[in-house]
CSV table of C-alpha atoms in Angstrom, one decimal:
chain,number,residue,atom,x,y,z
D,255,MET,CA,4.7,10.6,18.6
D,256,ARG,CA,6.2,7.4,17.3
D,257,THR,CA,6.9,7.0,13.6
D,258,LEU,CA,5.2,4.6,11.5
D,259,LYS,CA,7.8,2.7,9.1
D,260,VAL,CA,6.2,1.9,5.6
D,261,GLY,CA,7.3,0.0,2.5
D,262,ILE,CA,5.8,0.4,-0.9
D,263,ILE,CA,5.7,-2.3,-3.6
D,264,GLY,CA,4.9,-1.0,-6.9
D,265,LEU,CA,6.0,2.4,-8.1
D,266,GLY,CA,3.9,3.1,-10.9
D,267,SER,CA,2.1,6.4,-11.1
D,268,TRP,CA,-0.2,5.3,-8.0
D,269,GLY,CA,2.8,4.0,-6.1
D,270,LEU,CA,4.2,7.5,-6.5
D,271,ASN,CA,1.0,8.8,-5.2
D,272,HIS,CA,1.4,6.6,-2.1
D,273,LEU,CA,4.9,7.8,-1.6
D,274,GLU,CA,3.9,11.4,-2.0
D,275,ALA,CA,0.9,11.0,0.5
D,276,TYR,CA,3.1,9.3,3.1
D,277,ARG,CA,5.6,12.2,2.7
D,278,GLN,CA,3.0,14.5,3.8
D,279,LEU,CA,2.4,12.8,7.2
D,280,PRO,CA,4.9,13.9,9.9
D,281,PHE,CA,4.6,10.5,11.8
D,282,VAL,CA,5.2,8.3,8.8
D,283,GLU,CA,8.6,7.4,7.2
D,284,VAL,CA,8.9,5.4,3.9
D,285,VAL,CA,11.9,3.2,4.7
D,286,ALA,CA,11.9,1.1,1.5
D,287,VAL,CA,10.4,0.6,-2.0
D,288,CYS,CA,10.3,-2.1,-4.5
D,289,ASP,CA,9.7,-2.1,-8.1
D,290,ALA,CA,10.8,-4.3,-11.1
D,291,ASN,CA,11.8,-1.2,-13.1
D,292,PRO,CA,15.2,0.2,-12.4
D,293,GLU,CA,14.3,3.7,-13.5
D,294,ARG,CA,11.6,3.9,-11.1
D,295,LEU,CA,13.8,2.8,-8.1
D,296,ARG,CA,16.2,5.6,-9.4
D,297,VAL,CA,13.6,8.1,-9.0
D,298,ALA,CA,12.7,7.0,-5.5
D,299,LEU,CA,16.2,7.2,-4.4
D,300,GLN,CA,17.3,10.5,-6.3
D,301,ASP,CA,14.0,12.3,-6.0
D,302,TYR,CA,12.6,11.1,-2.9
D,303,GLY,CA,15.6,10.1,-0.9
D,304,VAL,CA,14.4,6.4,-0.2
D,305,GLU,CA,17.7,4.7,0.3
D,306,ASN,CA,16.5,1.2,0.5
D,307,ILE,CA,15.3,0.1,-3.0
D,308,TYR,CA,14.5,-3.4,-3.9
D,309,ASP,CA,13.7,-5.2,-7.1
D,310,GLU,CA,12.0,-8.4,-5.2
D,311,ALA,CA,9.1,-8.0,-2.6
D,312,GLU,CA,10.7,-10.8,-0.6
D,313,SER,CA,13.7,-8.3,0.3
D,314,LEU,CA,11.6,-5.5,1.5
D,315,LEU,CA,9.3,-7.8,3.5
D,316,GLY,CA,12.2,-9.2,5.2
D,317,ARG,CA,12.9,-6.0,7.0
D,318,ASP,CA,12.1,-6.0,10.7
D,319,ASP,CA,11.4,-2.2,10.8
D,320,ILE,CA,8.5,-2.1,8.4
D,321,GLU,CA,5.1,-2.2,9.8
D,322,LEU,CA,2.9,-1.2,7.0
D,323,VAL,CA,3.3,-2.1,3.4
D,324,SER,CA,1.3,-0.5,0.5
D,325,ILE,CA,0.6,-2.9,-2.3
D,326,VAL,CA,0.5,-0.8,-5.4
D,327,THR,CA,1.1,-3.3,-8.4
D,328,PHE,CA,-1.3,-4.0,-11.1
D,329,GLU,CA,-4.4,-5.6,-9.6
D,330,ARG,CA,-3.7,-8.9,-11.1
D,331,GLY,CA,-0.5,-9.0,-9.1
D,332,HIS,CA,-2.0,-7.9,-5.6
D,333,LEU,CA,-2.4,-11.3,-4.0
D,334,LYS,CA,1.1,-12.8,-3.9
D,335,PRO,CA,2.7,-9.7,-2.0
D,336,THR,CA,-0.3,-9.2,-0.1
D,337,ILE,CA,-0.2,-12.8,1.3
D,338,GLN,CA,3.6,-12.5,1.8
D,339,ALA,CA,3.3,-9.2,3.7
D,340,LEU,CA,0.8,-10.6,6.0
D,341,GLN,CA,2.8,-13.8,6.7
D,342,ALA,CA,5.8,-11.4,7.3
D,343,GLY,CA,3.8,-9.7,10.0
D,344,LYS,CA,3.0,-6.4,8.1
D,345,HIS,CA,-0.2,-4.5,7.8
D,346,VAL,CA,-1.2,-4.2,4.3
D,347,ILE,CA,-2.8,-1.3,2.2
D,348,VAL,CA,-3.9,-2.9,-1.2
D,349,GLU,CA,-4.6,-0.4,-3.9
D,350,LYS,CA,-8.1,-0.8,-5.3
D,351,PRO,CA,-9.6,-2.9,-6.9
D,352,ILE,CA,-7.9,-5.1,-4.6
D,353,THR,CA,-8.8,-7.9,-7.0
D,354,THR,CA,-11.2,-8.9,-9.8
D,355,ASP,CA,-11.5,-12.3,-8.4
D,356,PRO,CA,-13.7,-13.0,-5.4
D,357,GLU,CA,-11.5,-16.2,-4.3
D,358,GLU,CA,-8.3,-13.7,-4.2
D,359,ALA,CA,-10.1,-11.5,-1.8
D,360,ARG,CA,-11.3,-14.5,0.4
D,361,GLN,CA,-7.6,-15.5,0.6
D,362,MET,CA,-6.6,-11.9,1.5
D,363,LEU,CA,-9.1,-11.8,4.2
D,364,ALA,CA,-8.3,-15.6,5.5
D,365,ALA,CA,-4.5,-14.5,5.6
D,366,ALA,CA,-5.3,-11.2,7.6
D,367,GLN,CA,-7.4,-13.1,10.0
D,368,THR,CA,-4.7,-16.0,10.4
D,369,TYR,CA,-1.8,-13.6,10.9
D,370,GLN,CA,-3.9,-11.2,12.9
D,371,ARG,CA,-3.0,-8.2,10.6
D,372,TYR,CA,-5.0,-5.5,8.9
D,373,ALA,CA,-5.6,-5.7,5.2
D,374,VAL,CA,-7.5,-2.7,3.9
D,375,PRO,CA,-8.4,-1.3,0.4
D,376,GLY,CA,-6.7,2.0,-0.7
D,377,HIS,CA,-9.7,4.3,-0.7
D,378,LEU,CA,-8.0,7.6,-1.1
D,379,LEU,CA,-11.2,9.6,-1.3
D,380,ARG,CA,-13.2,7.8,1.3
D,381,PHE,CA,-13.7,10.9,3.5
D,382,GLU,CA,-13.9,13.3,0.5
D,383,PRO,CA,-16.8,15.7,1.5
D,384,LYS,CA,-18.4,15.7,-1.9
D,385,TYR,CA,-19.2,11.9,-1.4
D,386,ALA,CA,-20.5,12.6,2.0
D,387,GLU,CA,-22.9,15.3,0.4
D,388,ILE,CA,-24.0,13.0,-2.3
D,389,LYS,CA,-24.9,10.4,0.5
D,390,GLN,CA,-26.8,12.9,2.2
D,391,ILE,CA,-28.7,13.8,-0.8
D,392,LEU,CA,-29.5,10.2,-1.6
D,393,ASP,CA,-30.6,9.6,2.0
D,394,SER,CA,-32.9,12.6,2.0
D,395,GLY,CA,-34.6,11.4,-1.1
């Protein structure tokens, strides 16, 4: 099985959750992270062993080895790195809510279509059995 190389933009609490989740997958390697906060970058380096740390998204997105980028910034900051990642030929997971502006969502979709890459929201609990049971109860009346 080949290894999927991932980059993460945004290392707040949810960004660290993405980092932890990726580390649990044997076929995924987080090769680079980006955050404006030097302390968060230090944690990624020292506690998680991510050697490639950046304080600007453009540097991370310029890497040829990254196929997938998690965008885990504040929601008001999702659009720019999402578009940049798609333009750079990366697939993207955008933490939810992807945006509070429908026009931004349309721009993300258009960019994904233009650059023929996936851009998907990060629904961590999508397959949680409790939600399937709730749906089953609702469907049964």
